Amino acid sequence: MKNLSRLNVIRVLAFSTLLILPATLAAQNRPPILEKIAKTYGIDSWDKVDAIRYTWNGEITGLFKAAHKWEWEPKTGKISYEGTDKDGKPVKVTYDSSQLSSQSDQVKNEVEPAFVNDNYWLLFPFHAYWDTSATVTDEGMKKVPIGAGSADLVSVKYPAEAGGYTPGDTWELYVGKDNRVQQMVYHRGGPKPPRLVTVTWAGYKKAGPLLVSTEHRGPADGKPLHIFISEVAVKLTGSDTWTKAQ
Protein backbone atom coordinates (compact mmCIF):
# COMPACT_ATOMS: atom_id res chain seq x y z
CA MET A 1 0.00 0.00 0.00
CA LYS A 2 1.62 3.23 -1.14
CA ASN A 3 1.47 6.50 0.79
CA LEU A 4 -0.40 9.39 -0.79
CA SER A 5 2.21 12.04 0.01
CA ARG A 6 4.59 10.18 -2.28
CA LEU A 7 2.16 10.28 -5.17
CA ASN A 8 1.31 13.98 -5.26
CA VAL A 9 -2.37 13.67 -4.48
CA ILE A 10 -4.46 16.76 -3.85
CA ARG A 11 -2.90 19.12 -1.35
CA VAL A 12 -4.65 22.21 -0.07
CA LEU A 13 -3.79 25.25 2.00
CA ALA A 14 -2.55 24.52 5.49
CA PHE A 15 -4.49 25.60 8.51
CA SER A 16 -3.87 25.78 12.22
CA THR A 17 -6.26 24.55 14.89
CA LEU A 18 -9.74 25.27 13.59
CA LEU A 19 -12.05 27.06 15.94
CA ILE A 20 -15.16 29.05 15.18
CA LEU A 21 -14.42 32.24 13.30
CA PRO A 22 -16.73 35.19 13.88
CA ALA A 23 -19.57 35.05 11.40
CA THR A 24 -19.01 38.67 10.44
CA LEU A 25 -15.41 37.91 9.46
CA ALA A 26 -16.24 34.82 7.44
CA ALA A 27 -19.11 36.59 5.69
CA GLN A 28 -17.15 39.60 4.41
CA ASN A 29 -17.53 39.97 0.63
CA ARG A 30 -18.88 36.45 0.36
CA PRO A 31 -21.95 35.39 -1.64
CA PRO A 32 -24.89 34.44 0.62
CA ILE A 33 -24.95 30.87 -0.69
CA LEU A 34 -21.62 30.14 1.03
CA GLU A 35 -23.14 30.59 4.47
CA LYS A 36 -26.22 28.61 3.42
CA ILE A 37 -24.00 25.70 2.39
CA ALA A 38 -22.01 25.84 5.63
CA LYS A 39 -25.20 25.90 7.70
CA THR A 40 -26.56 22.92 5.78
CA TYR A 41 -23.47 20.92 6.78
CA GLY A 42 -23.86 21.92 10.43
CA ILE A 43 -21.46 24.79 11.02
CA ASP A 44 -23.77 26.34 13.62
CA SER A 45 -23.10 23.28 15.80
CA TRP A 46 -19.34 23.06 15.22
CA ASP A 47 -18.61 24.50 18.66
CA LYS A 48 -20.36 21.45 20.14
CA VAL A 49 -17.87 19.04 18.53
CA ASP A 50 -15.07 18.04 20.92
CA ALA A 51 -13.64 15.29 18.70
CA ILE A 52 -14.18 13.73 15.30
CA ARG A 53 -12.76 10.51 13.90
CA TYR A 54 -12.83 9.05 10.41
CA THR A 55 -10.88 6.98 7.92
CA TRP A 56 -9.96 8.55 4.59
CA ASN A 57 -9.67 5.94 1.82
CA GLY A 58 -8.36 6.78 -1.65
CA GLU A 59 -7.53 4.94 -4.83
CA ILE A 60 -6.53 5.89 -8.36
CA THR A 61 -6.61 2.75 -10.46
CA GLY A 62 -3.10 1.52 -11.12
CA LEU A 63 -1.40 4.31 -9.17
CA PHE A 64 -2.16 4.09 -5.47
CA LYS A 65 -4.41 2.74 -2.76
CA ALA A 66 -4.24 4.04 0.80
CA ALA A 67 -6.17 4.46 4.04
CA HIS A 68 -5.56 7.08 6.74
CA LYS A 69 -7.28 6.76 10.11
CA TRP A 70 -7.71 10.02 12.04
CA GLU A 71 -8.94 11.25 15.40
CA TRP A 72 -8.99 15.04 15.81
CA GLU A 73 -9.83 17.33 18.69
CA PRO A 74 -10.39 20.71 16.98
CA LYS A 75 -10.50 22.69 20.26
CA THR A 76 -7.16 21.36 21.54
CA GLY A 77 -5.35 20.68 18.26
CA LYS A 78 -4.64 17.07 19.19
CA ILE A 79 -4.40 14.75 16.17
CA SER A 80 -3.94 10.97 16.15
CA TYR A 81 -3.02 9.12 12.97
CA GLU A 82 -2.77 5.49 11.90
CA GLY A 83 -1.57 4.57 8.44
CA THR A 84 1.66 3.90 6.57
CA ASP A 85 4.77 5.88 5.71
CA LYS A 86 6.23 6.47 2.23
CA ASP A 87 7.80 3.00 2.34
CA GLY A 88 4.58 1.27 3.36
CA LYS A 89 5.60 0.72 6.98
CA PRO A 90 2.93 1.13 9.69
CA VAL A 91 2.79 4.51 11.41
CA LYS A 92 0.88 5.40 14.57
CA VAL A 93 1.40 8.87 16.03
CA THR A 94 -0.33 11.50 18.15
CA TYR A 95 0.74 15.15 18.02
CA ASP A 96 -0.32 18.73 18.74
CA SER A 97 -0.99 20.58 15.49
CA SER A 98 -0.29 23.93 17.17
CA GLN A 99 3.27 22.77 17.97
CA LEU A 100 4.38 21.52 14.56
CA SER A 101 7.85 23.03 14.80
CA SER A 102 8.69 20.62 17.62
CA GLN A 103 7.42 17.54 15.77
CA SER A 104 9.44 14.97 13.83
CA ASP A 105 10.16 15.41 10.13
CA GLN A 106 7.77 12.56 9.44
CA VAL A 107 4.92 14.41 11.15
CA LYS A 108 5.78 17.75 9.52
CA ASN A 109 6.42 16.43 6.02
CA GLU A 110 4.09 13.44 5.71
CA VAL A 111 1.44 13.15 8.41
CA GLU A 112 0.34 16.78 8.72
CA PRO A 113 0.05 17.35 4.94
CA ALA A 114 -2.04 14.16 4.73
CA PHE A 115 -4.23 15.42 7.56
CA VAL A 116 -4.85 18.72 5.77
CA ASN A 117 -5.69 16.94 2.53
CA ASP A 118 -8.03 14.42 4.14
CA ASN A 119 -9.74 16.97 6.38
CA TYR A 120 -10.59 19.17 3.42
CA TRP A 121 -12.28 16.20 1.77
CA LEU A 122 -14.28 15.61 4.95
CA LEU A 123 -15.20 19.22 5.77
CA PHE A 124 -14.64 21.36 2.69
CA PRO A 125 -17.92 23.30 3.05
CA PHE A 126 -16.61 24.50 6.42
CA HIS A 127 -13.14 25.28 5.11
CA ALA A 128 -14.58 27.33 2.25
CA TYR A 129 -16.45 29.37 4.86
CA TRP A 130 -13.49 29.66 7.25
CA ASP A 131 -10.78 30.38 4.67
CA THR A 132 -11.27 34.11 4.23
CA SER A 133 -8.21 34.35 1.97
CA ALA A 134 -10.13 32.48 -0.73
CA THR A 135 -12.20 34.33 -3.32
CA VAL A 136 -15.70 32.86 -3.50
CA THR A 137 -18.04 33.60 -6.40
CA ASP A 138 -21.56 32.41 -7.19
CA GLU A 139 -21.60 31.69 -10.92
CA GLY A 140 -25.30 30.80 -11.09
CA MET A 141 -26.85 27.72 -12.64
CA LYS A 142 -24.52 25.62 -14.79
CA LYS A 143 -24.59 22.15 -16.31
CA VAL A 144 -23.03 19.60 -13.96
CA PRO A 145 -19.79 18.06 -15.28
CA ILE A 146 -20.85 14.45 -14.69
CA GLY A 147 -24.13 13.28 -16.16
CA ALA A 148 -27.19 15.40 -16.88
CA GLY A 149 -28.76 18.24 -14.97
CA SER A 150 -27.69 21.61 -13.62
CA ALA A 151 -26.71 23.10 -10.28
CA ASP A 152 -25.50 26.37 -8.80
CA LEU A 153 -21.75 26.71 -9.42
CA VAL A 154 -19.86 28.15 -6.45
CA SER A 155 -16.16 28.74 -7.13
CA VAL A 156 -13.61 28.84 -4.28
CA LYS A 157 -10.21 30.08 -5.46
CA TYR A 158 -7.15 30.39 -3.23
CA PRO A 159 -4.59 33.12 -3.94
CA ALA A 160 -1.29 32.13 -5.51
CA GLU A 161 0.66 34.24 -3.02
CA ALA A 162 -0.91 32.69 0.08
CA GLY A 163 1.62 29.88 0.47
CA GLY A 164 0.51 26.57 1.91
CA TYR A 165 0.64 23.25 0.09
CA THR A 166 -0.72 24.20 -3.33
CA PRO A 167 -1.48 27.93 -3.62
CA GLY A 168 -3.76 28.91 -6.44
CA ASP A 169 -6.05 25.89 -6.11
CA THR A 170 -9.64 26.28 -7.26
CA TRP A 171 -12.53 24.16 -5.98
CA GLU A 172 -15.74 24.40 -8.02
CA LEU A 173 -18.79 23.23 -6.10
CA TYR A 174 -22.00 22.31 -7.92
CA VAL A 175 -24.73 22.90 -5.35
CA GLY A 176 -28.33 21.69 -5.42
CA LYS A 177 -31.44 23.53 -4.27
CA ASP A 178 -31.05 21.83 -0.89
CA ASN A 179 -27.65 23.57 -0.51
CA ARG A 180 -25.85 20.22 -0.65
CA VAL A 181 -22.83 19.80 -2.90
CA GLN A 182 -23.65 17.38 -5.70
CA GLN A 183 -20.38 17.42 -7.64
CA MET A 184 -16.99 19.10 -7.45
CA VAL A 185 -14.21 20.03 -9.85
CA TYR A 186 -10.72 20.59 -8.42
CA HIS A 187 -8.08 22.55 -10.37
CA ARG A 188 -4.58 22.34 -8.90
CA GLY A 189 -2.73 25.63 -8.75
CA GLY A 190 0.70 24.01 -9.24
CA PRO A 191 2.26 21.67 -11.81
CA LYS A 192 2.10 18.39 -9.88
CA PRO A 193 -0.56 15.79 -10.75
CA PRO A 194 -3.41 15.36 -10.50
CA ARG A 195 -4.09 18.71 -12.16
CA LEU A 196 -7.81 18.17 -12.71
CA VAL A 197 -10.20 16.13 -10.57
CA THR A 198 -13.95 15.85 -11.15
CA VAL A 199 -15.98 13.89 -8.60
CA THR A 200 -19.46 13.28 -7.32
CA TRP A 201 -20.51 14.06 -3.75
CA ALA A 202 -22.73 11.24 -2.56
CA GLY A 203 -23.24 8.83 0.34
CA TYR A 204 -24.51 11.56 2.63
CA LYS A 205 -24.65 10.73 6.36
CA LYS A 206 -25.25 12.61 9.60
CA ALA A 207 -22.66 12.38 12.37
CA GLY A 208 -24.40 14.08 15.25
CA PRO A 209 -25.14 17.61 13.97
CA LEU A 210 -22.69 17.34 11.05
CA LEU A 211 -23.61 16.37 7.50
CA VAL A 212 -20.83 14.64 5.55
CA SER A 213 -20.46 13.25 2.05
CA THR A 214 -18.71 9.88 2.24
CA GLU A 215 -18.50 8.89 -1.45
CA HIS A 216 -16.57 10.61 -4.25
CA ARG A 217 -16.05 9.09 -7.69
CA GLY A 218 -14.83 10.45 -10.99
CA PRO A 219 -11.73 11.03 -13.14
CA ALA A 220 -8.41 12.41 -11.88
CA ASP A 221 -6.39 13.50 -14.93
CA GLY A 222 -8.44 10.97 -16.87
CA LYS A 223 -7.87 8.04 -14.50
CA PRO A 224 -10.66 6.57 -12.31
CA LEU A 225 -10.57 8.00 -8.77
CA HIS A 226 -12.48 6.72 -5.75
CA ILE A 227 -12.32 8.50 -2.42
CA PHE A 228 -14.55 7.32 0.40
CA ILE A 229 -14.69 8.27 4.05
CA SER A 230 -15.60 5.55 6.52
CA GLU A 231 -15.99 5.10 10.28
CA VAL A 232 -17.09 8.71 10.79
CA ALA A 233 -18.09 9.56 14.36
CA VAL A 234 -18.18 12.61 16.60
CA LYS A 235 -17.91 13.18 20.33
CA LEU A 236 -19.99 16.12 21.49
CA THR A 237 -19.40 18.45 24.41
CA GLY A 238 -20.63 16.90 27.64
CA SER A 239 -20.60 13.34 26.31
CA ASP A 240 -18.04 10.53 26.64
CA THR A 241 -19.57 8.45 23.85
CA TRP A 242 -19.03 8.54 20.11
CA THR A 243 -21.98 9.21 17.82
CA LYS A 244 -21.52 7.24 14.61
CA ALA A 245 -22.52 8.62 11.24
CA GLN A 246 -25.73 7.15 9.85
mmCIF file of N, CA, C and O in Angstrom, residues 167-238:
data_model
loop_
_atom_site.group_PDB
_atom_site.id
_atom_site.type_symbol
_atom_site.label_atom_id
_atom_site.label_comp_id
_atom_site.label_asym_id
_atom_site.label_seq_id
_atom_site.Cartn_x
_atom_site.Cartn_y
_atom_site.Cartn_z
ATOM 1 N N PRO A 167 -0.817 26.640 -3.420
ATOM 2 C CA PRO A 167 -1.479 27.928 -3.622
ATOM 3 C C PRO A 167 -2.029 28.045 -5.032
ATOM 4 O O PRO A 167 -1.477 27.494 -5.982
ATOM 5 N N GLY A 168 -3.127 28.743 -5.148
ATOM 6 C CA GLY A 168 -3.762 28.914 -6.442
ATOM 7 C C GLY A 168 -4.777 27.849 -6.788
ATOM 8 O O GLY A 168 -5.359 27.871 -7.877
ATOM 9 N N ASP A 169 -5.034 26.923 -5.878
ATOM 10 C CA ASP A 169 -6.052 25.890 -6.110
ATOM 11 C C ASP A 169 -7.439 26.517 -6.286
ATOM 12 O O ASP A 169 -7.762 27.524 -5.654
ATOM 13 N N THR A 170 -8.245 25.884 -7.118
ATOM 14 C CA THR A 170 -9.644 26.279 -7.260
ATOM 15 C C THR A 170 -10.523 25.056 -7.071
ATOM 16 O O THR A 170 -10.274 24.001 -7.666
ATOM 17 N N TRP A 171 -11.537 25.208 -6.216
ATOM 18 C CA TRP A 171 -12.529 24.160 -5.984
ATOM 19 C C TRP A 171 -13.867 24.683 -6.496
ATOM 20 O O TRP A 171 -14.363 25.704 -6.018
ATOM 21 N N GLU A 172 -14.453 24.006 -7.468
ATOM 22 C CA GLU A 172 -15.743 24.402 -8.021
ATOM 23 C C GLU A 172 -16.820 23.463 -7.487
ATOM 24 O O GLU A 172 -16.795 22.260 -7.765
ATOM 25 N N LEU A 173 -17.722 24.010 -6.711
ATOM 26 C CA LEU A 173 -18.788 23.227 -6.101
ATOM 27 C C LEU A 173 -20.079 23.396 -6.895
ATOM 28 O O LEU A 173 -20.502 24.526 -7.179
ATOM 29 N N TYR A 174 -20.699 22.288 -7.242
ATOM 30 C CA TYR A 174 -22.003 22.306 -7.915
ATOM 31 C C TYR A 174 -23.055 21.970 -6.861
ATOM 32 O O TYR A 174 -23.105 20.853 -6.353
ATOM 33 N N VAL A 175 -23.867 22.958 -6.532
ATOM 34 C CA VAL A 175 -24.728 22.902 -5.351
ATOM 35 C C VAL A 175 -26.198 22.807 -5.756
ATOM 36 O O VAL A 175 -26.674 23.578 -6.602
ATOM 37 N N GLY A 176 -26.912 21.873 -5.143
ATOM 38 C CA GLY A 176 -28.328 21.691 -5.421
ATOM 39 C C GLY A 176 -29.200 22.685 -4.670
ATOM 40 O O GLY A 176 -28.726 23.474 -3.839
ATOM 41 N N LYS A 177 -30.495 22.625 -4.920
ATOM 42 C CA LYS A 177 -31.439 23.533 -4.267
ATOM 43 C C LYS A 177 -31.507 23.307 -2.765
ATOM 44 O O LYS A 177 -31.937 24.200 -2.024
ATOM 45 N N ASP A 178 -31.086 22.127 -2.320
ATOM 46 C CA ASP A 178 -31.053 21.827 -0.887
ATOM 47 C C ASP A 178 -29.765 22.305 -0.220
ATOM 48 O O ASP A 178 -29.518 22.022 0.954
ATOM 49 N N ASN A 179 -28.933 23.046 -0.986
ATOM 50 C CA ASN A 179 -27.647 23.571 -0.510
ATOM 51 C C ASN A 179 -26.626 22.476 -0.191
ATOM 52 O O ASN A 179 -25.652 22.717 0.519
ATOM 53 N N ARG A 180 -26.838 21.292 -0.739
ATOM 54 C CA ARG A 180 -25.853 20.225 -0.647
ATOM 55 C C ARG A 180 -24.995 20.210 -1.908
ATOM 56 O O ARG A 180 -25.506 20.405 -3.015
ATOM 57 N N VAL A 181 -23.711 19.946 -1.746
ATOM 58 C CA VAL A 181 -22.828 19.804 -2.899
ATOM 59 C C VAL A 181 -23.151 18.491 -3.601
ATOM 60 O O VAL A 181 -23.212 17.436 -2.965
ATOM 61 N N GLN A 182 -23.357 18.573 -4.914
ATOM 62 C CA GLN A 182 -23.647 17.379 -5.700
ATOM 63 C C GLN A 182 -22.412 16.849 -6.426
ATOM 64 O O GLN A 182 -22.207 15.651 -6.520
ATOM 65 N N GLN A 183 -21.603 17.782 -6.930
ATOM 66 C CA GLN A 183 -20.383 17.420 -7.640
ATOM 67 C C GLN A 183 -19.333 18.498 -7.380
ATOM 68 O O GLN A 183 -19.654 19.599 -6.936
ATOM 69 N N MET A 184 -18.079 18.157 -7.674
ATOM 70 C CA MET A 184 -16.994 19.102 -7.447
ATOM 71 C C MET A 184 -15.919 18.925 -8.515
ATOM 72 O O MET A 184 -15.622 17.807 -8.932
ATOM 73 N N VAL A 185 -15.355 20.042 -8.951
ATOM 74 C CA VAL A 185 -14.208 20.029 -9.852
ATOM 75 C C VAL A 185 -13.061 20.727 -9.139
ATOM 76 O O VAL A 185 -13.210 21.847 -8.652
ATOM 77 N N TYR A 186 -11.911 20.047 -9.076
ATOM 78 C CA TYR A 186 -10.722 20.594 -8.424
ATOM 79 C C TYR A 186 -9.659 20.895 -9.470
ATOM 80 O O TYR A 186 -9.305 20.026 -10.273
ATOM 81 N N HIS A 187 -9.165 22.141 -9.484
ATOM 82 C CA HIS A 187 -8.079 22.554 -10.367
ATOM 83 C C HIS A 187 -6.856 22.849 -9.497
ATOM 84 O O HIS A 187 -6.894 23.768 -8.672
ATOM 85 N N ARG A 188 -5.793 22.106 -9.675
ATOM 86 C CA ARG A 188 -4.580 22.345 -8.899
ATOM 87 C C ARG A 188 -3.895 23.619 -9.379
ATOM 88 O O ARG A 188 -3.789 23.881 -10.586
ATOM 89 N N GLY A 189 -3.407 24.395 -8.416
ATOM 90 C CA GLY A 189 -2.732 25.626 -8.755
ATOM 91 C C GLY A 189 -1.296 25.428 -9.211
ATOM 92 O O GLY A 189 -0.723 26.299 -9.844
ATOM 93 N N GLY A 190 -0.693 24.292 -8.888
ATOM 94 C CA GLY A 190 0.697 24.014 -9.245
ATOM 95 C C GLY A 190 0.802 22.961 -10.326
ATOM 96 O O GLY A 190 -0.202 22.462 -10.837
ATOM 97 N N PRO A 191 2.042 22.582 -10.678
ATOM 98 C CA PRO A 191 2.265 21.674 -11.806
ATOM 99 C C PRO A 191 2.138 20.194 -11.486
ATOM 100 O O PRO A 191 2.092 19.370 -12.400
ATOM 101 N N LYS A 192 2.108 19.813 -10.215
ATOM 102 C CA LYS A 192 2.098 18.395 -9.880
ATOM 103 C C LYS A 192 0.736 17.759 -10.152
ATOM 104 O O LYS A 192 -0.300 18.409 -9.991
ATOM 105 N N PRO A 193 0.716 16.486 -10.547
ATOM 106 C CA PRO A 193 -0.558 15.792 -10.749
ATOM 107 C C PRO A 193 -1.167 15.355 -9.425
ATOM 108 O O PRO A 193 -0.447 15.238 -8.427
ATOM 109 N N PRO A 194 -2.476 15.125 -9.400
ATOM 110 C CA PRO A 194 -3.409 15.357 -10.502
ATOM 111 C C PRO A 194 -3.750 16.838 -10.645
ATOM 112 O O PRO A 194 -3.965 17.529 -9.653
ATOM 113 N N ARG A 195 -3.803 17.297 -11.889
ATOM 114 C CA ARG A 195 -4.085 18.707 -12.155
ATOM 115 C C ARG A 195 -5.584 18.986 -12.173
ATOM 116 O O ARG A 195 -6.020 20.092 -11.855
ATOM 117 N N LEU A 196 -6.365 17.971 -12.583
ATOM 118 C CA LEU A 196 -7.812 18.166 -12.714
ATOM 119 C C LEU A 196 -8.542 16.952 -12.154
ATOM 120 O O LEU A 196 -8.310 15.826 -12.586
ATOM 121 N N VAL A 197 -9.417 17.195 -11.200
ATOM 122 C CA VAL A 197 -10.197 16.128 -10.566
ATOM 123 C C VAL A 197 -11.672 16.517 -10.611
ATOM 124 O O VAL A 197 -12.043 17.629 -10.215
ATOM 125 N N THR A 198 -12.505 15.624 -11.094
ATOM 126 C CA THR A 198 -13.953 15.853 -11.154
ATOM 127 C C THR A 198 -14.632 14.688 -10.448
ATOM 128 O O THR A 198 -14.468 13.531 -10.866
ATOM 129 N N VAL A 199 -15.390 14.972 -9.381
ATOM 130 C CA VAL A 199 -15.985 13.889 -8.596
ATOM 131 C C VAL A 199 -17.413 14.210 -8.174
ATOM 132 O O VAL A 199 -17.815 15.373 -8.086
ATOM 133 N N THR A 200 -18.144 13.148 -7.910
ATOM 134 C CA THR A 200 -19.465 13.281 -7.322
ATOM 135 C C THR A 200 -19.345 13.446 -5.803
ATOM 136 O O THR A 200 -18.332 13.083 -5.207
ATOM 137 N N TRP A 201 -20.368 14.013 -5.211
ATOM 138 C CA TRP A 201 -20.509 14.062 -3.752
ATOM 139 C C TRP A 201 -21.773 13.282 -3.423
ATOM 140 O O TRP A 201 -22.884 13.737 -3.704
ATOM 141 N N ALA A 202 -21.597 12.125 -2.825
ATOM 142 C CA ALA A 202 -22.733 11.243 -2.556
ATOM 143 C C ALA A 202 -22.513 10.564 -1.212
ATOM 144 O O ALA A 202 -21.611 10.916 -0.454
ATOM 145 N N GLY A 203 -23.367 9.562 -0.911
ATOM 146 C CA GLY A 203 -23.239 8.825 0.338
ATOM 147 C C GLY A 203 -23.385 9.713 1.561
ATOM 148 O O GLY A 203 -22.642 9.576 2.532
ATOM 149 N N TYR A 204 -24.349 10.608 1.528
ATOM 150 C CA TYR A 204 -24.506 11.556 2.633
ATOM 151 C C TYR A 204 -24.946 10.853 3.915
ATOM 152 O O TYR A 204 -25.819 9.977 3.905
ATOM 153 N N LYS A 205 -24.308 11.255 5.042
ATOM 154 C CA LYS A 205 -24.648 10.732 6.360
ATOM 155 C C LYS A 205 -24.596 11.864 7.382
ATOM 156 O O LYS A 205 -23.921 12.871 7.169
ATOM 157 N N LYS A 206 -25.295 11.671 8.491
ATOM 158 C CA LYS A 206 -25.251 12.614 9.600
ATOM 159 C C LYS A 206 -24.440 12.000 10.733
ATOM 160 O O LYS A 206 -24.694 10.890 11.172
ATOM 161 N N ALA A 207 -23.435 12.753 11.189
ATOM 162 C CA ALA A 207 -22.662 12.380 12.369
ATOM 163 C C ALA A 207 -22.975 13.407 13.438
ATOM 164 O O ALA A 207 -22.404 14.493 13.444
ATOM 165 N N GLY A 208 -23.914 13.074 14.313
ATOM 166 C CA GLY A 208 -24.401 14.077 15.248
ATOM 167 C C GLY A 208 -25.007 15.221 14.460
ATOM 168 O O GLY A 208 -25.848 15.014 13.582
ATOM 169 N N PRO A 209 -24.575 16.474 14.699
ATOM 170 C CA PRO A 209 -25.138 17.607 13.974
ATOM 171 C C PRO A 209 -24.480 17.860 12.621
ATOM 172 O O PRO A 209 -24.912 18.754 11.883
ATOM 173 N N LEU A 210 -23.455 17.089 12.277
ATOM 174 C CA LEU A 210 -22.694 17.340 11.055
ATOM 175 C C LEU A 210 -23.186 16.474 9.898
ATOM 176 O O LEU A 210 -23.459 15.289 10.062
ATOM 177 N N LEU A 211 -23.280 17.079 8.722
ATOM 178 C CA LEU A 211 -23.606 16.370 7.498
ATOM 179 C C LEU A 211 -22.321 16.165 6.715
ATOM 180 O O LEU A 211 -21.549 17.108 6.504
ATOM 181 N N VAL A 212 -22.053 14.926 6.293
ATOM 182 C CA VAL A 212 -20.826 14.639 5.549
ATOM 183 C C VAL A 212 -21.140 13.802 4.314
ATOM 184 O O VAL A 212 -22.035 12.960 4.319
ATOM 185 N N SER A 213 -20.399 14.066 3.246
ATOM 186 C CA SER A 213 -20.459 13.246 2.046
ATOM 187 C C SER A 213 -19.349 12.219 2.135
ATOM 188 O O SER A 213 -18.174 12.578 2.278
ATOM 189 N N THR A 214 -19.704 10.945 2.029
ATOM 190 C CA THR A 214 -18.715 9.876 2.240
ATOM 191 C C THR A 214 -18.260 9.192 0.956
ATOM 192 O O THR A 214 -17.377 8.337 1.004
ATOM 193 N N GLU A 215 -18.832 9.567 -0.197
ATOM 194 C CA GLU A 215 -18.495 8.890 -1.452
ATOM 195 C C GLU A 215 -18.169 9.910 -2.548
ATOM 196 O O GLU A 215 -18.950 10.815 -2.825
ATOM 197 N N HIS A 216 -16.990 9.733 -3.158
ATOM 198 C CA HIS A 216 -16.566 10.606 -4.249
ATOM 199 C C HIS A 216 -15.977 9.737 -5.357
ATOM 200 O O HIS A 216 -15.010 9.007 -5.132
ATOM 201 N N ARG A 217 -16.547 9.847 -6.543
ATOM 202 C CA ARG A 217 -16.048 9.088 -7.692
ATOM 203 C C ARG A 217 -15.969 9.985 -8.919
ATOM 204 O O ARG A 217 -16.797 10.873 -9.105
ATOM 205 N N GLY A 218 -14.971 9.714 -9.751
ATOM 206 C CA GLY A 218 -14.830 10.453 -10.992
ATOM 207 C C GLY A 218 -13.400 10.379 -11.496
ATOM 208 O O GLY A 218 -12.550 9.699 -10.906
ATOM 209 N N PRO A 219 -13.081 11.090 -12.574
ATOM 210 C CA PRO A 219 -11.731 11.031 -13.137
ATOM 211 C C PRO A 219 -10.761 11.998 -12.461
ATOM 212 O O PRO A 219 -11.126 13.102 -12.073
ATOM 213 N N ALA A 220 -9.512 11.561 -12.319
ATOM 214 C CA ALA A 220 -8.407 12.408 -11.878
ATOM 215 C C ALA A 220 -7.366 12.373 -12.988
ATOM 216 O O ALA A 220 -6.711 11.338 -13.192
ATOM 217 N N ASP A 221 -7.245 13.471 -13.746
ATOM 218 C CA ASP A 221 -6.390 13.495 -14.933
ATOM 219 C C ASP A 221 -6.706 12.330 -15.851
ATOM 220 O O ASP A 221 -5.821 11.700 -16.437
ATOM 221 N N GLY A 222 -7.991 12.009 -15.951
ATOM 222 C CA GLY A 222 -8.440 10.967 -16.867
ATOM 223 C C GLY A 222 -8.446 9.559 -16.314
ATOM 224 O O GLY A 222 -8.944 8.642 -16.967
ATOM 225 N N LYS A 223 -7.900 9.368 -15.109
ATOM 226 C CA LYS A 223 -7.871 8.037 -14.502
ATOM 227 C C LYS A 223 -8.966 7.922 -13.436
ATOM 228 O O LYS A 223 -9.257 8.893 -12.739
ATOM 229 N N PRO A 224 -9.571 6.729 -13.286
ATOM 230 C CA PRO A 224 -10.658 6.570 -12.306
ATOM 231 C C PRO A 224 -10.182 6.807 -10.872
ATOM 232 O O PRO A 224 -9.208 6.197 -10.424
ATOM 233 N N LEU A 225 -10.873 7.685 -10.166
ATOM 234 C CA LEU A 225 -10.571 7.998 -8.769
ATOM 235 C C LEU A 225 -11.755 7.609 -7.890
ATOM 236 O O LEU A 225 -12.911 7.849 -8.253
ATOM 237 N N HIS A 226 -11.446 7.012 -6.754
ATOM 238 C CA HIS A 226 -12.483 6.723 -5.755
ATOM 239 C C HIS A 226 -11.953 7.137 -4.396
ATOM 240 O O HIS A 226 -10.940 6.622 -3.928
ATOM 241 N N ILE A 227 -12.624 8.093 -3.782
ATOM 242 C CA ILE A 227 -12.325 8.498 -2.415
ATOM 243 C C ILE A 227 -13.564 8.252 -1.578
ATOM 244 O O ILE A 227 -14.662 8.692 -1.943
ATOM 245 N N PHE A 228 -13.411 7.510 -0.488
ATOM 246 C CA PHE A 228 -14.552 7.317 0.402
ATOM 247 C C PHE A 228 -14.091 7.465 1.844
ATOM 248 O O PHE A 228 -12.955 7.158 2.196
ATOM 249 N N ILE A 229 -14.990 7.977 2.649
ATOM 250 C CA ILE A 229 -14.694 8.271 4.048
ATOM 251 C C ILE A 229 -15.559 7.364 4.910
ATOM 252 O O ILE A 229 -16.783 7.381 4.822
ATOM 253 N N SER A 230 -14.901 6.557 5.726
ATOM 254 C CA SER A 230 -15.605 5.554 6.525
ATOM 255 C C SER A 230 -15.382 5.794 8.009
ATOM 256 O O SER A 230 -14.532 6.596 8.403
ATOM 257 N N GLU A 231 -16.143 5.090 8.819
ATOM 258 C CA GLU A 231 -15.990 5.101 10.277
ATOM 259 C C GLU A 231 -16.059 6.520 10.859
ATOM 260 O O GLU A 231 -15.327 6.858 11.785
ATOM 261 N N VAL A 232 -16.943 7.344 10.299
ATOM 262 C CA VAL A 232 -17.088 8.712 10.788
ATOM 263 C C VAL A 232 -17.887 8.715 12.084
ATOM 264 O O VAL A 232 -18.934 8.069 12.187
ATOM 265 N N ALA A 233 -17.387 9.427 13.077
ATOM 266 C CA ALA A 233 -18.090 9.559 14.359
ATOM 267 C C ALA A 233 -17.646 10.848 15.026
ATOM 268 O O ALA A 233 -16.548 11.349 14.785
ATOM 269 N N VAL A 234 -18.516 11.394 15.865
ATOM 270 C CA VAL A 234 -18.180 12.612 16.604
ATOM 271 C C VAL A 234 -18.440 12.400 18.088
ATOM 272 O O VAL A 234 -19.271 11.585 18.487
ATOM 273 N N LYS A 235 -17.682 13.139 18.885
ATOM 274 C CA LYS A 235 -17.906 13.179 20.327
ATOM 275 C C LYS A 235 -18.281 14.619 20.663
ATOM 276 O O LYS A 235 -17.516 15.552 20.385
ATOM 277 N N LEU A 236 -19.464 14.797 21.231
ATOM 278 C CA LEU A 236 -19.985 16.120 21.485
ATOM 279 C C LEU A 236 -19.684 16.566 22.914
ATOM 280 O O LEU A 236 -19.473 15.746 23.810
ATOM 281 N N THR A 237 -19.670 17.876 23.090
ATOM 282 C CA THR A 237 -19.398 18.445 24.414
ATOM 283 C C THR A 237 -20.355 17.887 25.456
ATOM 284 O O THR A 237 -21.567 17.827 25.221
ATOM 285 N N GLY A 238 -19.818 17.440 26.570
ATOM 286 C CA GLY A 238 -20.633 16.900 27.642
ATOM 287 C C GLY A 238 -20.904 15.423 27.549
ATOM 288 O O GLY A 238 -21.584 14.856 28.398
#
